[in-house]
Amino acid sequence: MSLIISDLKVSREQTPIISGVSFTIAPGELHILSGVNGAGKSTLLNALMANPLYEVTAGSIVLDDTDLTSLPTYQRARHGLFLSLQSPPEVPGVPMDDFLRTSIEAITGERPHTLPFERDFQSALGLLRLDPKFAKRSLNEGFSGGEKKRSELLQLLMLKPKYALLDEPDSGLDQGAVGYLIEVITQLRQQGTGILLVTHYNHIITALHPTIVHHLKNGLLA
Ligand SMILES: Nc1ncnc2c1ncn2[C@@H]1O[C@H](COP(=O)(O)OP(=O)(O)O)[C@@H](O)[C@H]1O
Ligand SMILES: [Mg+2]
């Protein structure tokens, strides 16, 4: 049981960006992805989640024995893959709690029961030090940079994916919020979620005790 990426090559508008990367994330492992701006970190994460702007030209992505390589995003999500975006979009008119209920239903095929949903929701809000009023605000609308990042972490805690791809979840967070990020990552790993996390910050890498740090350069991992 693991997420196995084998010799993956990815292009954007016919330009090769990822030139053949391989690694395997086991449940509960934390893999850090580092590299300079423009190295292709977001490209790799978007390709893993089947963003149609990115073309996988070779290689494979296998999650717990299911070959995801040619599956669209929603099917990858149903198999337990989650991507938190570097710049999450605003979705006016859709309150956070409705969005989360609908997302859980889309992934599991069942509308979540009210009591366990509310219990998990309150516990996630508490962990992220978010005001309960957050539940009724439209998804990311008018959120500060740090609030958008915490809204992504809220989705992560509620959806409980098998594998999470986190693109710079620490950008725009103040010192206190970095503390919650570390708690969220630790809790997810204890639940068995495998994580691929992009960050530029050495103090965050040190605090997270990762399984391994991958460095992306010239389209290859070092
Ligand atoms: N629309 C595009 N068309 C072609 N190349 C792009 C496009 N968008 C980004 N790129 C290029 O892809 C490369 C990787 O970008 P990105 O994956 O965002 O890097 P990182 O996340 O590591 O900073 C960069 O060289 C960037 O200029
Ligand atoms: Mg990026």
PDB file of C-alpha atoms and ligand atoms in Angstrom:
ATOM      1  CA  MET A   1       0.000   0.000   0.000  1.00  0.00           C
ATOM      2  CA  SER A   2       1.636   3.237  -1.166  1.00  0.00           C
ATOM      3  CA  LEU A   3       1.672   6.010  -3.744  1.00  0.00           C
ATOM      4  CA  ILE A   4       4.203   4.968  -6.372  1.00  0.00           C
ATOM      5  CA  ILE A   5       5.420   7.529  -8.904  1.00  0.00           C
ATOM      6  CA  SER A   6       7.579   5.935 -11.603  1.00  0.00           C
ATOM      7  CA  ASP A   7       9.707   7.757 -14.174  1.00  0.00           C
ATOM      8  CA  LEU A   8       7.122  10.544 -14.517  1.00  0.00           C
ATOM      9  CA  LYS A   9       7.644  13.102 -17.297  1.00  0.00           C
ATOM     10  CA  VAL A  10       5.445  16.198 -17.516  1.00  0.00           C
ATOM     11  CA  SER A  11       5.156  18.970 -20.118  1.00  0.00           C
ATOM     12  CA  ARG A  12       3.356  22.296 -20.100  1.00  0.00           C
ATOM     13  CA  GLU A  13       2.394  23.666 -23.524  1.00  0.00           C
ATOM     14  CA  GLN A  14       4.832  21.260 -25.227  1.00  0.00           C
ATOM     15  CA  THR A  15       7.717  22.331 -22.956  1.00  0.00           C
ATOM     16  CA  PRO A  16       9.148  19.433 -20.917  1.00  0.00           C
ATOM     17  CA  ILE A  17       9.344  20.474 -17.233  1.00  0.00           C
ATOM     18  CA  ILE A  18       9.611  17.203 -15.299  1.00  0.00           C
ATOM     19  CA  SER A  19      12.064  14.854 -16.994  1.00  0.00           C
ATOM     20  CA  GLY A  20      11.597  11.534 -15.207  1.00  0.00           C
ATOM     21  CA  VAL A  21      11.042  11.425 -11.432  1.00  0.00           C
ATOM     22  CA  SER A  22      10.418   8.364  -9.278  1.00  0.00           C
ATOM     23  CA  PHE A  23       9.568   8.036  -5.589  1.00  0.00           C
ATOM     24  CA  THR A  24       7.232   6.070  -3.353  1.00  0.00           C
ATOM     25  CA  ILE A  25       5.241   7.487  -0.435  1.00  0.00           C
ATOM     26  CA  ALA A  26       4.091   4.932   2.160  1.00  0.00           C
ATOM     27  CA  PRO A  27       1.189   5.614   4.581  1.00  0.00           C
ATOM     28  CA  GLY A  28       2.212   8.080   7.309  1.00  0.00           C
ATOM     29  CA  GLU A  29       5.376   9.177   5.510  1.00  0.00           C
ATOM     30  CA  LEU A  30       6.225  12.840   4.931  1.00  0.00           C
ATOM     31  CA  HIS A  31       8.176  13.661   1.778  1.00  0.00           C
ATOM     32  CA  ILE A  32       9.409  17.231   1.331  1.00  0.00           C
ATOM     33  CA  LEU A  33       9.804  18.642  -2.192  1.00  0.00           C
ATOM     34  CA  SER A  34      12.268  21.520  -2.413  1.00  0.00           C
ATOM     35  CA  GLY A  35      13.777  23.447  -5.314  1.00  0.00           C
ATOM     36  CA  VAL A  36      14.195  27.004  -6.572  1.00  0.00           C
ATOM     37  CA  ASN A  37      11.308  29.048  -8.042  1.00  0.00           C
ATOM     38  CA  GLY A  38      10.407  27.651 -11.444  1.00  0.00           C
ATOM     39  CA  ALA A  39      11.995  24.246 -10.746  1.00  0.00           C
ATOM     40  CA  GLY A  40       8.664  22.538 -11.488  1.00  0.00           C
ATOM     41  CA  LYS A  41       7.349  21.694  -7.990  1.00  0.00           C
ATOM     42  CA  SER A  42       3.800  22.966  -8.668  1.00  0.00           C
ATOM     43  CA  THR A  43       3.949  21.301 -12.100  1.00  0.00           C
ATOM     44  CA  LEU A  44       4.655  17.931 -10.484  1.00  0.00           C
ATOM     45  CA  LEU A  45       1.826  18.294  -7.930  1.00  0.00           C
ATOM     46  CA  ASN A  46      -0.673  19.469 -10.564  1.00  0.00           C
ATOM     47  CA  ALA A  47       0.246  16.567 -12.846  1.00  0.00           C
ATOM     48  CA  LEU A  48      -0.249  14.111  -9.966  1.00  0.00           C
ATOM     49  CA  MET A  49      -3.790  15.513  -9.509  1.00  0.00           C
ATOM     50  CA  ALA A  50      -4.498  15.438 -13.308  1.00  0.00           C
ATOM     51  CA  ASN A  51      -4.777  19.178 -13.862  1.00  0.00           C
ATOM     52  CA  PRO A  52      -5.548  19.205 -17.619  1.00  0.00           C
ATOM     53  CA  LEU A  53      -3.080  22.063 -18.264  1.00  0.00           C
ATOM     54  CA  TYR A  54      -0.241  19.612 -17.602  1.00  0.00           C
ATOM     55  CA  GLU A  55       0.523  16.682 -19.884  1.00  0.00           C
ATOM     56  CA  VAL A  56       2.031  13.488 -18.508  1.00  0.00           C
ATOM     57  CA  THR A  57       4.158  12.271 -21.423  1.00  0.00           C
ATOM     58  CA  ALA A  58       5.650   9.178 -19.748  1.00  0.00           C
ATOM     59  CA  GLY A  59       5.667   7.202 -16.533  1.00  0.00           C
ATOM     60  CA  SER A  60       2.971   6.122 -14.101  1.00  0.00           C
ATOM     61  CA  ILE A  61       1.163   7.039 -10.878  1.00  0.00           C
ATOM     62  CA  VAL A  62      -0.151   4.095  -8.849  1.00  0.00           C
ATOM     63  CA  LEU A  63      -2.112   4.494  -5.586  1.00  0.00           C
ATOM     64  CA  ASP A  64      -2.591   1.351  -3.482  1.00  0.00           C
ATOM     65  CA  ASP A  65      -2.589  -0.914  -6.566  1.00  0.00           C
ATOM     66  CA  THR A  66      -4.845   1.372  -8.675  1.00  0.00           C
ATOM     67  CA  ASP A  67      -3.198   2.880 -11.746  1.00  0.00           C
ATOM     68  CA  LEU A  68      -4.249   6.547 -11.698  1.00  0.00           C
ATOM     69  CA  THR A  69      -2.155   7.629 -14.678  1.00  0.00           C
ATOM     70  CA  SER A  70      -5.052   8.049 -17.099  1.00  0.00           C
ATOM     71  CA  LEU A  71      -7.805   8.846 -14.570  1.00  0.00           C
ATOM     72  CA  PRO A  72      -9.336  12.341 -14.272  1.00  0.00           C
ATOM     73  CA  THR A  73      -9.077  14.476 -11.143  1.00  0.00           C
ATOM     74  CA  TYR A  74     -12.379  13.463  -9.530  1.00  0.00           C
ATOM     75  CA  GLN A  75     -11.520   9.772  -9.771  1.00  0.00           C
ATOM     76  CA  ARG A  76      -8.086  10.381  -8.265  1.00  0.00           C
ATOM     77  CA  ALA A  77      -9.841  12.219  -5.412  1.00  0.00           C
ATOM     78  CA  ARG A  78     -12.178   9.239  -4.906  1.00  0.00           C
ATOM     79  CA  HIS A  79      -9.149   6.977  -4.637  1.00  0.00           C
ATOM     80  CA  GLY A  80      -7.869   9.164  -1.801  1.00  0.00           C
ATOM     81  CA  LEU A  81      -5.610  11.796  -3.383  1.00  0.00           C
ATOM     82  CA  PHE A  82      -5.878  15.449  -2.284  1.00  0.00           C
ATOM     83  CA  LEU A  83      -4.147  18.585  -3.636  1.00  0.00           C
ATOM     84  CA  SER A  84      -3.938  21.838  -1.707  1.00  0.00           C
ATOM     85  CA  LEU A  85      -3.249  24.646  -4.158  1.00  0.00           C
ATOM     86  CA  GLN A  86      -0.506  27.252  -3.917  1.00  0.00           C
ATOM     87  CA  SER A  87      -3.148  29.952  -4.645  1.00  0.00           C
ATOM     88  CA  PRO A  88      -6.665  28.664  -3.774  1.00  0.00           C
ATOM     89  CA  PRO A  89      -9.525  30.217  -5.807  1.00  0.00           C
ATOM     90  CA  GLU A  90     -12.440  32.198  -4.266  1.00  0.00           C
ATOM     91  CA  VAL A  91     -15.903  30.628  -4.642  1.00  0.00           C
ATOM     92  CA  PRO A  92     -18.555  33.241  -3.766  1.00  0.00           C
ATOM     93  CA  GLY A  93     -21.944  31.993  -2.583  1.00  0.00           C
ATOM     94  CA  VAL A  94     -20.756  28.584  -1.355  1.00  0.00           C
ATOM     95  CA  PRO A  95     -20.426  28.439   2.452  1.00  0.00           C
ATOM     96  CA  MET A  96     -17.484  26.445   3.848  1.00  0.00           C
ATOM     97  CA  ASP A  97     -19.642  23.855   5.640  1.00  0.00           C
ATOM     98  CA  ASP A  98     -21.831  23.158   2.567  1.00  0.00           C
ATOM     99  CA  PHE A  99     -18.733  22.889   0.410  1.00  0.00           C
ATOM    100  CA  LEU A 100     -17.166  20.380   2.790  1.00  0.00           C
ATOM    101  CA  ARG A 101     -20.341  18.244   3.045  1.00  0.00           C
ATOM    102  CA  THR A 102     -20.629  18.163  -0.748  1.00  0.00           C
ATOM    103  CA  SER A 103     -16.926  17.346  -1.174  1.00  0.00           C
ATOM    104  CA  ILE A 104     -17.173  14.450   1.293  1.00  0.00           C
ATOM    105  CA  GLU A 105     -20.280  13.158  -0.506  1.00  0.00           C
ATOM    106  CA  ALA A 106     -18.545  13.436  -3.906  1.00  0.00           C
ATOM    107  CA  ILE A 107     -15.595  11.411  -2.631  1.00  0.00           C
ATOM    108  CA  THR A 108     -17.294   8.766  -0.476  1.00  0.00           C
ATOM    109  CA  GLY A 109     -20.621   8.546  -2.333  1.00  0.00           C
ATOM    110  CA  GLU A 110     -22.519   9.233   0.925  1.00  0.00           C
ATOM    111  CA  ARG A 111     -23.795  12.439   2.507  1.00  0.00           C
ATOM    112  CA  PRO A 112     -21.931  12.707   5.847  1.00  0.00           C
ATOM    113  CA  HIS A 113     -24.065  12.189   8.980  1.00  0.00           C
ATOM    114  CA  THR A 114     -24.713  15.452  10.820  1.00  0.00           C
ATOM    115  CA  LEU A 115     -23.305  14.542  14.242  1.00  0.00           C
ATOM    116  CA  PRO A 116     -19.937  13.063  13.185  1.00  0.00           C
ATOM    117  CA  PHE A 117     -19.586  15.851  10.590  1.00  0.00           C
ATOM    118  CA  GLU A 118     -20.205  18.571  13.204  1.00  0.00           C
ATOM    119  CA  ARG A 119     -17.848  16.883  15.685  1.00  0.00           C
ATOM    120  CA  ASP A 120     -15.033  16.648  13.103  1.00  0.00           C
ATOM    121  CA  PHE A 121     -15.747  20.193  11.864  1.00  0.00           C
ATOM    122  CA  GLN A 122     -15.593  21.764  15.336  1.00  0.00           C
ATOM    123  CA  SER A 123     -12.447  19.808  16.168  1.00  0.00           C
ATOM    124  CA  ALA A 124     -10.763  20.923  12.908  1.00  0.00           C
ATOM    125  CA  LEU A 125     -11.795  24.579  13.490  1.00  0.00           C
ATOM    126  CA  GLY A 126     -10.361  24.335  16.996  1.00  0.00           C
ATOM    127  CA  LEU A 127      -7.077  22.835  15.823  1.00  0.00           C
ATOM    128  CA  LEU A 128      -6.735  25.653  13.255  1.00  0.00           C
ATOM    129  CA  ARG A 129      -7.852  28.334  15.790  1.00  0.00           C
ATOM    130  CA  LEU A 130     -10.585  29.390  13.328  1.00  0.00           C
ATOM    131  CA  ASP A 131     -13.733  31.181  14.483  1.00  0.00           C
ATOM    132  CA  PRO A 132     -16.890  28.957  14.244  1.00  0.00           C
ATOM    133  CA  LYS A 133     -18.381  31.765  12.075  1.00  0.00           C
ATOM    134  CA  PHE A 134     -15.980  30.527   9.390  1.00  0.00           C
ATOM    135  CA  ALA A 135     -18.505  27.746   8.633  1.00  0.00           C
ATOM    136  CA  LYS A 136     -20.944  30.203   7.060  1.00  0.00           C
ATOM    137  CA  ARG A 137     -18.466  32.283   5.101  1.00  0.00           C
ATOM    138  CA  SER A 138     -18.188  31.714   1.346  1.00  0.00           C
ATOM    139  CA  LEU A 139     -15.267  29.513   0.344  1.00  0.00           C
ATOM    140  CA  ASN A 140     -12.121  31.671   0.341  1.00  0.00           C
ATOM    141  CA  GLU A 141     -14.105  34.845  -0.535  1.00  0.00           C
ATOM    142  CA  GLY A 142     -12.288  37.830   0.921  1.00  0.00           C
ATOM    143  CA  PHE A 143     -10.082  35.521   3.010  1.00  0.00           C
ATOM    144  CA  SER A 144      -6.605  36.784   3.844  1.00  0.00           C
ATOM    145  CA  GLY A 145      -3.683  34.772   2.449  1.00  0.00           C
ATOM    146  CA  GLY A 146      -3.282  33.001   5.789  1.00  0.00           C
ATOM    147  CA  GLU A 147      -7.035  32.268   6.052  1.00  0.00           C
ATOM    148  CA  LYS A 148      -7.030  30.717   2.560  1.00  0.00           C
ATOM    149  CA  LYS A 149      -4.192  28.470   3.599  1.00  0.00           C
ATOM    150  CA  ARG A 150      -6.056  27.466   6.769  1.00  0.00           C
ATOM    151  CA  SER A 151      -9.201  26.823   4.711  1.00  0.00           C
ATOM    152  CA  GLU A 152      -7.132  24.339   2.659  1.00  0.00           C
ATOM    153  CA  LEU A 153      -5.961  22.687   5.875  1.00  0.00           C
ATOM    154  CA  LEU A 154      -9.581  22.536   7.072  1.00  0.00           C
ATOM    155  CA  GLN A 155     -10.532  20.662   3.882  1.00  0.00           C
ATOM    156  CA  LEU A 156      -7.573  18.355   4.397  1.00  0.00           C
ATOM    157  CA  LEU A 157      -8.615  17.522   7.973  1.00  0.00           C
ATOM    158  CA  MET A 158     -12.250  16.933   6.967  1.00  0.00           C
ATOM    159  CA  LEU A 159     -11.589  14.880   3.815  1.00  0.00           C
ATOM    160  CA  LYS A 160      -8.956  12.648   5.472  1.00  0.00           C
ATOM    161  CA  PRO A 161      -7.270  11.650   2.195  1.00  0.00           C
ATOM    162  CA  LYS A 162      -4.911   8.678   1.937  1.00  0.00           C
ATOM    163  CA  TYR A 163      -2.286  10.885   0.295  1.00  0.00           C
ATOM    164  CA  ALA A 164      -2.058  14.690   0.439  1.00  0.00           C
ATOM    165  CA  LEU A 165      -0.097  16.940  -1.922  1.00  0.00           C
ATOM    166  CA  LEU A 166       0.502  20.302  -0.238  1.00  0.00           C
ATOM    167  CA  ASP A 167       1.893  23.176  -2.320  1.00  0.00           C
ATOM    168  CA  GLU A 168       3.569  25.711  -0.024  1.00  0.00           C
ATOM    169  CA  PRO A 169       0.959  25.447   2.761  1.00  0.00           C
ATOM    170  CA  ASP A 170       3.216  27.716   4.874  1.00  0.00           C
ATOM    171  CA  SER A 171       3.213  30.723   2.515  1.00  0.00           C
ATOM    172  CA  GLY A 172       1.479  33.736   4.058  1.00  0.00           C
ATOM    173  CA  LEU A 173       1.184  32.111   7.505  1.00  0.00           C
ATOM    174  CA  ASP A 174       2.339  33.983  10.576  1.00  0.00           C
ATOM    175  CA  GLN A 175       4.499  32.320  13.218  1.00  0.00           C
ATOM    176  CA  GLY A 176       1.497  31.095  15.241  1.00  0.00           C
ATOM    177  CA  ALA A 177      -0.208  29.583  12.212  1.00  0.00           C
ATOM    178  CA  VAL A 178       2.956  27.686  11.317  1.00  0.00           C
ATOM    179  CA  GLY A 179       2.460  25.958  14.683  1.00  0.00           C
ATOM    180  CA  TYR A 180      -1.036  24.752  13.637  1.00  0.00           C
ATOM    181  CA  LEU A 181       0.346  23.598  10.295  1.00  0.00           C
ATOM    182  CA  ILE A 182       2.862  21.416  12.108  1.00  0.00           C
ATOM    183  CA  GLU A 183       0.073  20.035  14.367  1.00  0.00           C
ATOM    184  CA  VAL A 184      -2.131  19.275  11.338  1.00  0.00           C
ATOM    185  CA  ILE A 185       0.682  17.471   9.509  1.00  0.00           C
ATOM    186  CA  THR A 186       1.545  15.480  12.622  1.00  0.00           C
ATOM    187  CA  GLN A 187      -2.090  14.483  13.211  1.00  0.00           C
ATOM    188  CA  LEU A 188      -2.555  13.417   9.582  1.00  0.00           C
ATOM    189  CA  ARG A 189       0.586  11.294   9.644  1.00  0.00           C
ATOM    190  CA  GLN A 190      -0.612   9.597  12.830  1.00  0.00           C
ATOM    191  CA  GLN A 191      -3.880   8.789  11.011  1.00  0.00           C
ATOM    192  CA  GLY A 192      -1.830   7.192   8.212  1.00  0.00           C
ATOM    193  CA  THR A 193      -1.996   9.914   5.561  1.00  0.00           C
ATOM    194  CA  GLY A 194       1.098  10.000   3.339  1.00  0.00           C
ATOM    195  CA  ILE A 195       2.179  13.556   2.484  1.00  0.00           C
ATOM    196  CA  LEU A 196       4.166  15.307  -0.249  1.00  0.00           C
ATOM    197  CA  LEU A 197       4.824  18.884   0.890  1.00  0.00           C
ATOM    198  CA  VAL A 198       6.467  21.769  -0.957  1.00  0.00           C
ATOM    199  CA  THR A 199       8.222  24.311   1.250  1.00  0.00           C
ATOM    200  CA  HIS A 200      11.154  26.731   1.046  1.00  0.00           C
ATOM    201  CA  TYR A 201      11.687  26.967   4.796  1.00  0.00           C
ATOM    202  CA  ASN A 202      14.397  24.963   6.529  1.00  0.00           C
ATOM    203  CA  HIS A 203      12.981  25.604  10.007  1.00  0.00           C
ATOM    204  CA  ILE A 204       9.679  24.027   8.917  1.00  0.00           C
ATOM    205  CA  ILE A 205      11.481  21.036   7.414  1.00  0.00           C
ATOM    206  CA  THR A 206      13.390  20.545  10.673  1.00  0.00           C
ATOM    207  CA  ALA A 207      10.242  20.873  12.806  1.00  0.00           C
ATOM    208  CA  LEU A 208       8.313  18.319  10.723  1.00  0.00           C
ATOM    209  CA  HIS A 209      10.854  15.457  10.925  1.00  0.00           C
ATOM    210  CA  PRO A 210      10.275  14.371   7.310  1.00  0.00           C
ATOM    211  CA  THR A 211      10.903  10.851   6.049  1.00  0.00           C
ATOM    212  CA  ILE A 212      12.961  12.260   3.168  1.00  0.00           C
ATOM    213  CA  VAL A 213      13.727  15.556   1.397  1.00  0.00           C
ATOM    214  CA  HIS A 214      13.686  15.527  -2.432  1.00  0.00           C
ATOM    215  CA  HIS A 215      15.403  18.334  -4.317  1.00  0.00           C
ATOM    216  CA  LEU A 216      14.023  19.112  -7.776  1.00  0.00           C
ATOM    217  CA  LYS A 217      16.538  20.533 -10.234  1.00  0.00           C
ATOM    218  CA  ASN A 218      16.536  20.551 -14.062  1.00  0.00           C
ATOM    219  CA  GLY A 219      13.420  18.390 -14.024  1.00  0.00           C
ATOM    220  CA  LEU A 220      15.047  15.614 -11.975  1.00  0.00           C
ATOM    221  CA  LEU A 221      15.139  14.693  -8.288  1.00  0.00           C
ATOM    222  CA  ALA A 222      18.432  14.755  -6.424  1.00  0.00           C
TER     223      ALA A 222
HETATM  224  N1  LIG B   1       1.670  28.474 -19.001  1.00  0.00           N
HETATM  225  C1  LIG B   1       2.928  28.040 -19.044  1.00  0.00           C
HETATM  226  N2  LIG B   1       3.497  27.668 -20.184  1.00  0.00           N
HETATM  227  C2  LIG B   1       4.764  27.235 -20.238  1.00  0.00           C
HETATM  228  N3  LIG B   1       5.567  27.161 -19.158  1.00  0.00           N
HETATM  229  C3  LIG B   1       5.052  27.505 -17.972  1.00  0.00           C
HETATM  230  C4  LIG B   1       3.719  27.954 -17.839  1.00  0.00           C
HETATM  231  N4  LIG B   1       3.501  28.209 -16.526  1.00  0.00           N
HETATM  232  C5  LIG B   1       4.643  27.933 -15.877  1.00  0.00           C
HETATM  233  N5  LIG B   1       5.590  27.523 -16.746  1.00  0.00           N
HETATM  234  C6  LIG B   1       6.992  27.186 -16.463  1.00  0.00           C
HETATM  235  O1  LIG B   1       7.053  25.938 -15.815  1.00  0.00           O
HETATM  236  C7  LIG B   1       8.209  25.891 -14.994  1.00  0.00           C
HETATM  237  C8  LIG B   1       7.842  25.291 -13.657  1.00  0.00           C
HETATM  238  O2  LIG B   1       6.928  26.144 -12.956  1.00  0.00           O
HETATM  239  P1  LIG B   1       6.345  25.734 -11.548  1.00  0.00           P
HETATM  240  O3  LIG B   1       5.959  24.288 -11.620  1.00  0.00           O
HETATM  241  O4  LIG B   1       5.294  26.703 -11.198  1.00  0.00           O
HETATM  242  O5  LIG B   1       7.623  25.857 -10.607  1.00  0.00           O
HETATM  243  P2  LIG B   1       7.736  25.952  -9.000  1.00  0.00           P
HETATM  244  O6  LIG B   1       6.424  25.550  -8.415  1.00  0.00           O
HETATM  245  O7  LIG B   1       8.852  24.998  -8.665  1.00  0.00           O
HETATM  246  O8  LIG B   1       8.121  27.368  -8.680  1.00  0.00           O
HETATM  247  C9  LIG B   1       8.739  27.322 -14.916  1.00  0.00           C
HETATM  248  O9  LIG B   1       9.881  27.404 -15.729  1.00  0.00           O
HETATM  249  C10 LIG B   1       7.605  28.151 -15.480  1.00  0.00           C
HETATM  250  O10 LIG B   1       8.092  29.280 -16.140  1.00  0.00           O
HETATM  251 MG    MG B   2       5.084  26.513  -7.180  1.00  0.00          MG
END
